[in-house]
XYZ file of C-alpha atoms in Angstrom:
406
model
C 0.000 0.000 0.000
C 1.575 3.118 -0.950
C 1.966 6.147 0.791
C -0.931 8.058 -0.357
C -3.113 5.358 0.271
C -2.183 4.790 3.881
C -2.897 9.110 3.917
C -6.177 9.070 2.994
C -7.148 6.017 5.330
C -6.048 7.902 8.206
C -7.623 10.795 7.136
C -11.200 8.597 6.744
C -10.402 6.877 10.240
C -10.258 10.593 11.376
C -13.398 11.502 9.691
C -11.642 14.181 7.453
C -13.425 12.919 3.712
C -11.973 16.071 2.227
C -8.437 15.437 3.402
C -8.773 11.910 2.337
C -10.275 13.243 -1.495
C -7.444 15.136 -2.199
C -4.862 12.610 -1.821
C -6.550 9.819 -4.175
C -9.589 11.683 -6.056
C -7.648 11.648 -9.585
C -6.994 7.760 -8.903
C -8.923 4.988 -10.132
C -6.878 2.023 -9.004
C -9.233 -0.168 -6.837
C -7.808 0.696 -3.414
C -8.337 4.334 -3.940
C -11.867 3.735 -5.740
C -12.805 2.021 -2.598
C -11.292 5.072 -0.365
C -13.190 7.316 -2.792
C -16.886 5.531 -2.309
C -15.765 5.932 1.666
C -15.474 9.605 1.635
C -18.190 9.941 -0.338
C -20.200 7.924 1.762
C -19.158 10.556 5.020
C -20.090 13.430 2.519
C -23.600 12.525 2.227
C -23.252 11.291 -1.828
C -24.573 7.683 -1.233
C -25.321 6.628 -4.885
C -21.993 7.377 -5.845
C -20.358 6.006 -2.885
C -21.814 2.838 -4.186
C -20.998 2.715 -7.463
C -17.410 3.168 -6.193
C -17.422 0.609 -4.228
C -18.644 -1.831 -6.479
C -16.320 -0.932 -9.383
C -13.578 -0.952 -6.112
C -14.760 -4.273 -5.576
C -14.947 -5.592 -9.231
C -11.541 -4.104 -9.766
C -9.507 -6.611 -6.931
C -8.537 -9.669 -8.202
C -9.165 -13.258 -7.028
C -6.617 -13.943 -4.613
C -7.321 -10.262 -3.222
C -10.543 -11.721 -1.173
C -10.267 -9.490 1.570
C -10.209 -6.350 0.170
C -13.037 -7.288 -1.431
C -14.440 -8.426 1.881
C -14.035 -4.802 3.208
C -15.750 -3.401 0.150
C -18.936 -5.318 0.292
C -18.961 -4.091 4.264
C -18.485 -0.687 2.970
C -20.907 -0.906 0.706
C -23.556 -2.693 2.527
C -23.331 -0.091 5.368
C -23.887 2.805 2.334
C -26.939 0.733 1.832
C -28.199 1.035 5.402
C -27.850 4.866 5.279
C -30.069 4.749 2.318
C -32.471 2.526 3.874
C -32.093 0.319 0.660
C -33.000 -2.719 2.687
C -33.394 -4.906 -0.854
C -29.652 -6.672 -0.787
C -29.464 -10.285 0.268
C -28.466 -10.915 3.857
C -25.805 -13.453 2.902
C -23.569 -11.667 1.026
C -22.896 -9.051 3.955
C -22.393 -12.842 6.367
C -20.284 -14.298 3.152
C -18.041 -10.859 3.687
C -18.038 -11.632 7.474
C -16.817 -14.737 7.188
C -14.191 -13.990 5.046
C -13.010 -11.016 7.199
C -12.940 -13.569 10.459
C -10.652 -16.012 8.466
C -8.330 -13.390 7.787
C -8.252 -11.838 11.457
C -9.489 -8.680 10.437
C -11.508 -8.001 13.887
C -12.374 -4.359 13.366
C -14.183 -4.952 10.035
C -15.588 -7.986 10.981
C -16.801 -6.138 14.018
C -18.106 -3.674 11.444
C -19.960 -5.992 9.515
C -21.845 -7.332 12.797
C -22.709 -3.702 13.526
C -24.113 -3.322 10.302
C -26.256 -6.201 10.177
C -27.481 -5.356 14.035
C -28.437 -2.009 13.019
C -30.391 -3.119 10.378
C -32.596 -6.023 12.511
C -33.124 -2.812 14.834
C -34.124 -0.311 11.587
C -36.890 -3.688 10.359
C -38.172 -3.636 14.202
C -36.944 -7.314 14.922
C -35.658 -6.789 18.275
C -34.937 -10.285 19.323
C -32.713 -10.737 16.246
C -30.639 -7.185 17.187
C -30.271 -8.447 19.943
C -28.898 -11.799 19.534
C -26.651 -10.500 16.697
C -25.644 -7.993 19.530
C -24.630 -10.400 22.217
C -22.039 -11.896 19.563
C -20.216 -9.024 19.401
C -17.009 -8.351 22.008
C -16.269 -5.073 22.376
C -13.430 -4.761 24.514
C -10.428 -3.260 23.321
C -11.816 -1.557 19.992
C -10.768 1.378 19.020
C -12.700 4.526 20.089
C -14.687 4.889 17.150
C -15.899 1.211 16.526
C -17.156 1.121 20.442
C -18.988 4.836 20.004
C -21.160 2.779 17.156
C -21.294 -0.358 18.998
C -22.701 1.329 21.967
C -24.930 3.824 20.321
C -26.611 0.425 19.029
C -26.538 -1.352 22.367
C -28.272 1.899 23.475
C -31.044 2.369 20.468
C -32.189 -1.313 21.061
C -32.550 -0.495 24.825
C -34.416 2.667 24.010
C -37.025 0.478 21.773
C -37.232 -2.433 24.808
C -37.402 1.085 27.063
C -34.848 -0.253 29.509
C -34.124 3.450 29.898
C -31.382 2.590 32.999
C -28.938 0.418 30.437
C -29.629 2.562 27.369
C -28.478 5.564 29.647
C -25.113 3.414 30.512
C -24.613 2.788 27.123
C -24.926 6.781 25.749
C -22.605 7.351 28.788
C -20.291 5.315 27.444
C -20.917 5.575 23.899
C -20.341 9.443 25.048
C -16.986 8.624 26.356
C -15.729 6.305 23.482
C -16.760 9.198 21.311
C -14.885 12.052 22.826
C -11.710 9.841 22.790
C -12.054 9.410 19.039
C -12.523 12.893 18.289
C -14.872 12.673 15.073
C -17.360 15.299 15.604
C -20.005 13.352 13.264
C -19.842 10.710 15.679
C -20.316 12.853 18.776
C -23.470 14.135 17.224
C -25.133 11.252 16.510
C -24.898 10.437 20.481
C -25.885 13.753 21.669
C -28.941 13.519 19.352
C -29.317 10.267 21.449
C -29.170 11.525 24.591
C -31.706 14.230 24.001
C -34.702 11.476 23.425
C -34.915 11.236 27.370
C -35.440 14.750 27.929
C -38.137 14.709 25.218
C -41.644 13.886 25.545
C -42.202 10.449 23.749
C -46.008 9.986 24.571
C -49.126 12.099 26.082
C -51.067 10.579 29.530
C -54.774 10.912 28.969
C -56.429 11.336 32.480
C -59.547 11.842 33.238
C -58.760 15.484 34.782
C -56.960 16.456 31.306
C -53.440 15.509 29.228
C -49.779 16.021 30.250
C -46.495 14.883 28.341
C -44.060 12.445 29.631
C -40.716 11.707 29.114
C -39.344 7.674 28.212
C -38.422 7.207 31.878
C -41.957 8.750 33.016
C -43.383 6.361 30.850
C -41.334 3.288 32.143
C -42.081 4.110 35.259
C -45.940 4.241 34.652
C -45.961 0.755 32.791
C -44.392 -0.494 35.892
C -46.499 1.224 38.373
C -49.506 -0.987 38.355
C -51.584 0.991 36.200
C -53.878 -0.141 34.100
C -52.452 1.062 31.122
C -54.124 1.441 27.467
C -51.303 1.961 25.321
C -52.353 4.128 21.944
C -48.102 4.316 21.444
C -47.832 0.043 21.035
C -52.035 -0.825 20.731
C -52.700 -2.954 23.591
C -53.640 -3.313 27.233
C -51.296 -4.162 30.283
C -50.617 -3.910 33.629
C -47.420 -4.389 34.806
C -46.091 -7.795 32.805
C -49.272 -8.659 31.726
C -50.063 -7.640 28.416
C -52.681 -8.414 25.675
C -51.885 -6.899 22.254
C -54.527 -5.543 19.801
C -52.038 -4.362 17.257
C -54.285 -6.920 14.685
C -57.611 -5.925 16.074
C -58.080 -2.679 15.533
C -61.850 -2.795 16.378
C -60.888 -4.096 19.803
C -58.256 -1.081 20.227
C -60.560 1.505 19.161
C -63.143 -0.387 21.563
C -60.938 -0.231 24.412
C -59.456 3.056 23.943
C -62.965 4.854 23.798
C -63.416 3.013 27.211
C -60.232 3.935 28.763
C -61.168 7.643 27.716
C -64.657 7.585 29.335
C -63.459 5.779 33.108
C -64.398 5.986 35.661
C -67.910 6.596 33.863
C -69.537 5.088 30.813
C -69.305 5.389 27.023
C -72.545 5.285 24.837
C -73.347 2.897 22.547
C -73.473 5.533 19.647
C -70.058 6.911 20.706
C -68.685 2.865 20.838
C -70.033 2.719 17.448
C -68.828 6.082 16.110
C -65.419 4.719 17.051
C -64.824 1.323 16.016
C -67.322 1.407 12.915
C -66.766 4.849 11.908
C -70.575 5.487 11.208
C -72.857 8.194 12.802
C -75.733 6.373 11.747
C -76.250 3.352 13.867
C -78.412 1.007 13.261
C -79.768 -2.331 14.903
C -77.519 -4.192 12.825
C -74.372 -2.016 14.417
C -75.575 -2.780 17.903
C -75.703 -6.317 17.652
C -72.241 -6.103 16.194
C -71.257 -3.825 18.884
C -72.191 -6.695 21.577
C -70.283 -9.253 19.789
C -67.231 -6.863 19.757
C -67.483 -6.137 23.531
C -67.521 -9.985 24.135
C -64.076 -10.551 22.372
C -62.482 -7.714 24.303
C -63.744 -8.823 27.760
C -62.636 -12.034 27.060
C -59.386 -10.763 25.913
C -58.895 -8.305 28.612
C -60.494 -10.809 31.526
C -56.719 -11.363 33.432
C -56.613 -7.626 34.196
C -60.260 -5.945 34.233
C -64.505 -6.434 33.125
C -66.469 -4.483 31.142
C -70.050 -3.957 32.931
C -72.573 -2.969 30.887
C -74.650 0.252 31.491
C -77.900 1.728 30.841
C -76.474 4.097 28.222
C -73.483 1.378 27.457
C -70.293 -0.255 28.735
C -67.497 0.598 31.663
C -63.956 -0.625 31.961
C -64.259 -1.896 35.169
C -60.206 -2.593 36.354
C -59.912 -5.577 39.004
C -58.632 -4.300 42.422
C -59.699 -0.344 41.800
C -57.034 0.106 39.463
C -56.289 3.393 37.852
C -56.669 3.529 34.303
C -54.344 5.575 32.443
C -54.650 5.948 28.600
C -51.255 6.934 26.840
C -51.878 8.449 23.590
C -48.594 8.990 20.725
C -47.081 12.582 19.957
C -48.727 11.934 16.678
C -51.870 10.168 16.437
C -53.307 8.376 13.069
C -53.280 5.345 11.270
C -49.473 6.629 10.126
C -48.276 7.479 12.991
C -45.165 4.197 13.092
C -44.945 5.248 8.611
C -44.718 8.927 9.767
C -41.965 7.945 13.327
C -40.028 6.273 10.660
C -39.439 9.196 8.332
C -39.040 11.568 10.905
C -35.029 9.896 11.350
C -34.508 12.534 8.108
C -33.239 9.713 6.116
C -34.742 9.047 2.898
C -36.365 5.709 2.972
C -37.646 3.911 -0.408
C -41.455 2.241 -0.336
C -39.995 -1.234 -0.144
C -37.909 -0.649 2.981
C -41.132 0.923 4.783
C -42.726 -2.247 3.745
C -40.475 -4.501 5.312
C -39.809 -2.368 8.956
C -43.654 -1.915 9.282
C -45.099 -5.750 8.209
C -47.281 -4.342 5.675
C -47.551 -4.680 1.530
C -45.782 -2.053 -0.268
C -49.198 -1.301 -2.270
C -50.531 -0.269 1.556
C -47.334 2.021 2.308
C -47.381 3.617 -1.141
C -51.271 4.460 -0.563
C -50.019 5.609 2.780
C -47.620 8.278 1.236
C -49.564 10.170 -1.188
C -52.100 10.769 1.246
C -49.233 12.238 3.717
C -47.639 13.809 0.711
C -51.324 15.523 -0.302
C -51.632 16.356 3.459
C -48.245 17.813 3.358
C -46.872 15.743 5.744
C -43.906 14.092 3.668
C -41.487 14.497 0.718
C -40.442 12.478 -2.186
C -37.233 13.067 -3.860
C -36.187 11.257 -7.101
C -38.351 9.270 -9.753
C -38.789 5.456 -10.098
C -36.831 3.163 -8.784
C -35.083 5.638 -7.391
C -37.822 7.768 -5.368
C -37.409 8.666 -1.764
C -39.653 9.363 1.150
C -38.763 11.842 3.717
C -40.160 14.296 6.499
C -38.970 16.963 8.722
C -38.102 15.588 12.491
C -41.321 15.692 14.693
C -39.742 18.946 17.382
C -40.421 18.478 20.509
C -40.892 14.907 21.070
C -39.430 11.583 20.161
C -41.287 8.610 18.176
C -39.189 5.874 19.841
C -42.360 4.272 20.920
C -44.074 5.244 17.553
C -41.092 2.825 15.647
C -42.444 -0.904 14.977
C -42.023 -3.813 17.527
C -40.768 -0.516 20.190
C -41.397 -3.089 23.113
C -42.471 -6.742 24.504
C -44.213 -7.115 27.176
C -44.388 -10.946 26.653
């Protein structure tokens, strides 16, 4: 590796792209090609970043396998900034293994990063995890344990173990400082500030108030009976029965939760699970069958009396009932927490984080984009969605699978 190679690594390990462009940018020999893609990755140019990497990787022959290893990293984490979630799984684990064989710990701790960060980005929070546990951290250099933690620390936020995901940003904070990138300190700061934002609303009878992630811990552990509008479902304490697939129910129970210690109507009941202000007897006997499913569903932690007017949520031991309602209500509210990261995400990638078809999330967009609520950039294949960050509060418990209760 000559000189001006080994330059313009140490200027990308420093996080100076610039520094490391002007020592290879007239070069198209496949070590600086694959420098090049890096610093335009750090620049903010990700389709070009990738085709640089891949002509990087073409370009290194057969017995160079680990240099193409390193590309294929490079390139796959390029794809995670882009939220291009479309790339096979087992070409980032063939790189891995490759890397491993040839001792090359920090890249093969890379690759693990990459493909934990992207379990956490599709909302499958068991599998983060579990890639997580595989990783060893100890001895890295500063800038490899800043990312490590900061992950450690996003998949606590989404379990809201709010005690280990501060640890993490404290040391994540730490690792950062000693590595002196300011990109990286930035991205934990902007960490750090989701506790001291709101992340949900408590609906009380008396009124509304915001609370932060550890208010909201601390209510789901307080013995409450809790009807979560953040997650869909109804707990108290470990006990929880999710209506994430029964919408009906939800809209059922949350109308309830709204109206205790009193009653709710039946034409309010029906208003809010059939979405009709004209009721009729057909609606009512519907109505009753509803109410059966959720008391059955709900029996473990309260009953449902009916009324002269209508029903009650009746909690079991005098519980309070506490309704916590999102930052941003709707039936987009986890499309909408997704988009407000400010990265552009494509219709496919939405798909695959939120369970749904991509015919579902692209009839999702345009009516956010005709309410003004998001952003496309590009055409095609290519098109993005984006939209500004929601100010004042934090969607971590908008994002999909944000916690188990199981």
């Amino acid at each position: 590796m000559d000189s001006l190679i080994t330059a313009s690594a140490r200027a990308l390990a420093a996080g100076d792209a610039l520094g490391a462009l002007k020592r290879v940018a007239l070069r198209d020999d496949p070590p600086a090609l694959a420098l090049r893609g890096i610093a335009m990755a750090q620049l903010g140019d990700y389709p070009l970043a990738r085709e640089l990497l891949r002509r990087a990787g073409r370009g290194f022959g057969s017995h160079e396998e680990l240099a193409r290893a390193r590309c294929i990293v490079a390139e796959a984490e390029v794809a995670l900034a882009m939220r291009d979630f479309g790339g096979s799984p087992r070409l980032l684990a063939g790189a891995l293994a490759t890397l491993e064989a040839h001792a090359d710990q920090a890249n093969a701790l890379q690759a693990r990063l990459i493909a934990a960060r992207r379990l956490l980005l599709l909302g499958r929070l068991d599998n983060a995890k579990a890639a997580l546990a595989q990783l060893d951290a100890d001895g890295l250099p500063p800038s490899f344990s800043t990312v490590a933690q900061l992950t450690a620390a996003e998949l606590a936020l989404r379990s809201l173990h709010v005690d280990s995901a501060r640890a993490s940003l404290a040391r994540a904070h730490e690792a950062a400082h000693r590595a002196r990138v300011p990109a990286l300190l930035a991205e934990v700061e902007q960490a750090q500030a989701a506790f001291d934002q709101p992340a949900a609303r408590l609906q009380l009878s008396g009124g509304e108030r915001k609370l932060r992630l550890d208010e909201v811990a601390a209510l789901l552990a307080s013995g409450t009976l809790v009807v979560d509008a953040c997650r869909r479902g109804v707990g108290v304490g470990a006990v929880w029965r999710p209506l994430v697939r029964r919408p009906i129910l939800f809209a059922l129970a949350r109308a309830l939760a709204q109206g205790w210690p009193g009653d709710v109507d039946r034409e309010s009941l029906i208003a809010n699970a059939f979405r009709t202000r004209h009721p009729d007897e057909s609606h009512r006997a519907r109505l009753r069958v509803e109410i059966g499913r959720l008391r059955r569903l709900i029996a473990p932690l309260a009953g449902i009396e009916a009324t002269a007017q209508g029903f009650a949520l009746k909690p079991f031991d005098d519980l309070p009932v506490a309704l916590l309602a999102p930052p941003i209500d709707g039936e987009q509210a986890s499309l909408v927490a997704l988009l407000c990261d400010g990265a552009p995400w494509s219709t496919s990638a939405l798909a695959l984080a939120l369970g749904a078809s991509q015919r579902t999330v692209q009839r999702a967009l345009a009516e956010l984009e005709t309410a003004g609520r998001v952003r496309s950039i590009g055409r095609a294949r290519a098109r993005r969605w984006l939209s500004p960050p929601l100010t004042g509060f934090t969607t971590i418990l908008l994002l999909p699978a944000a916690l188990s209760m199981e």
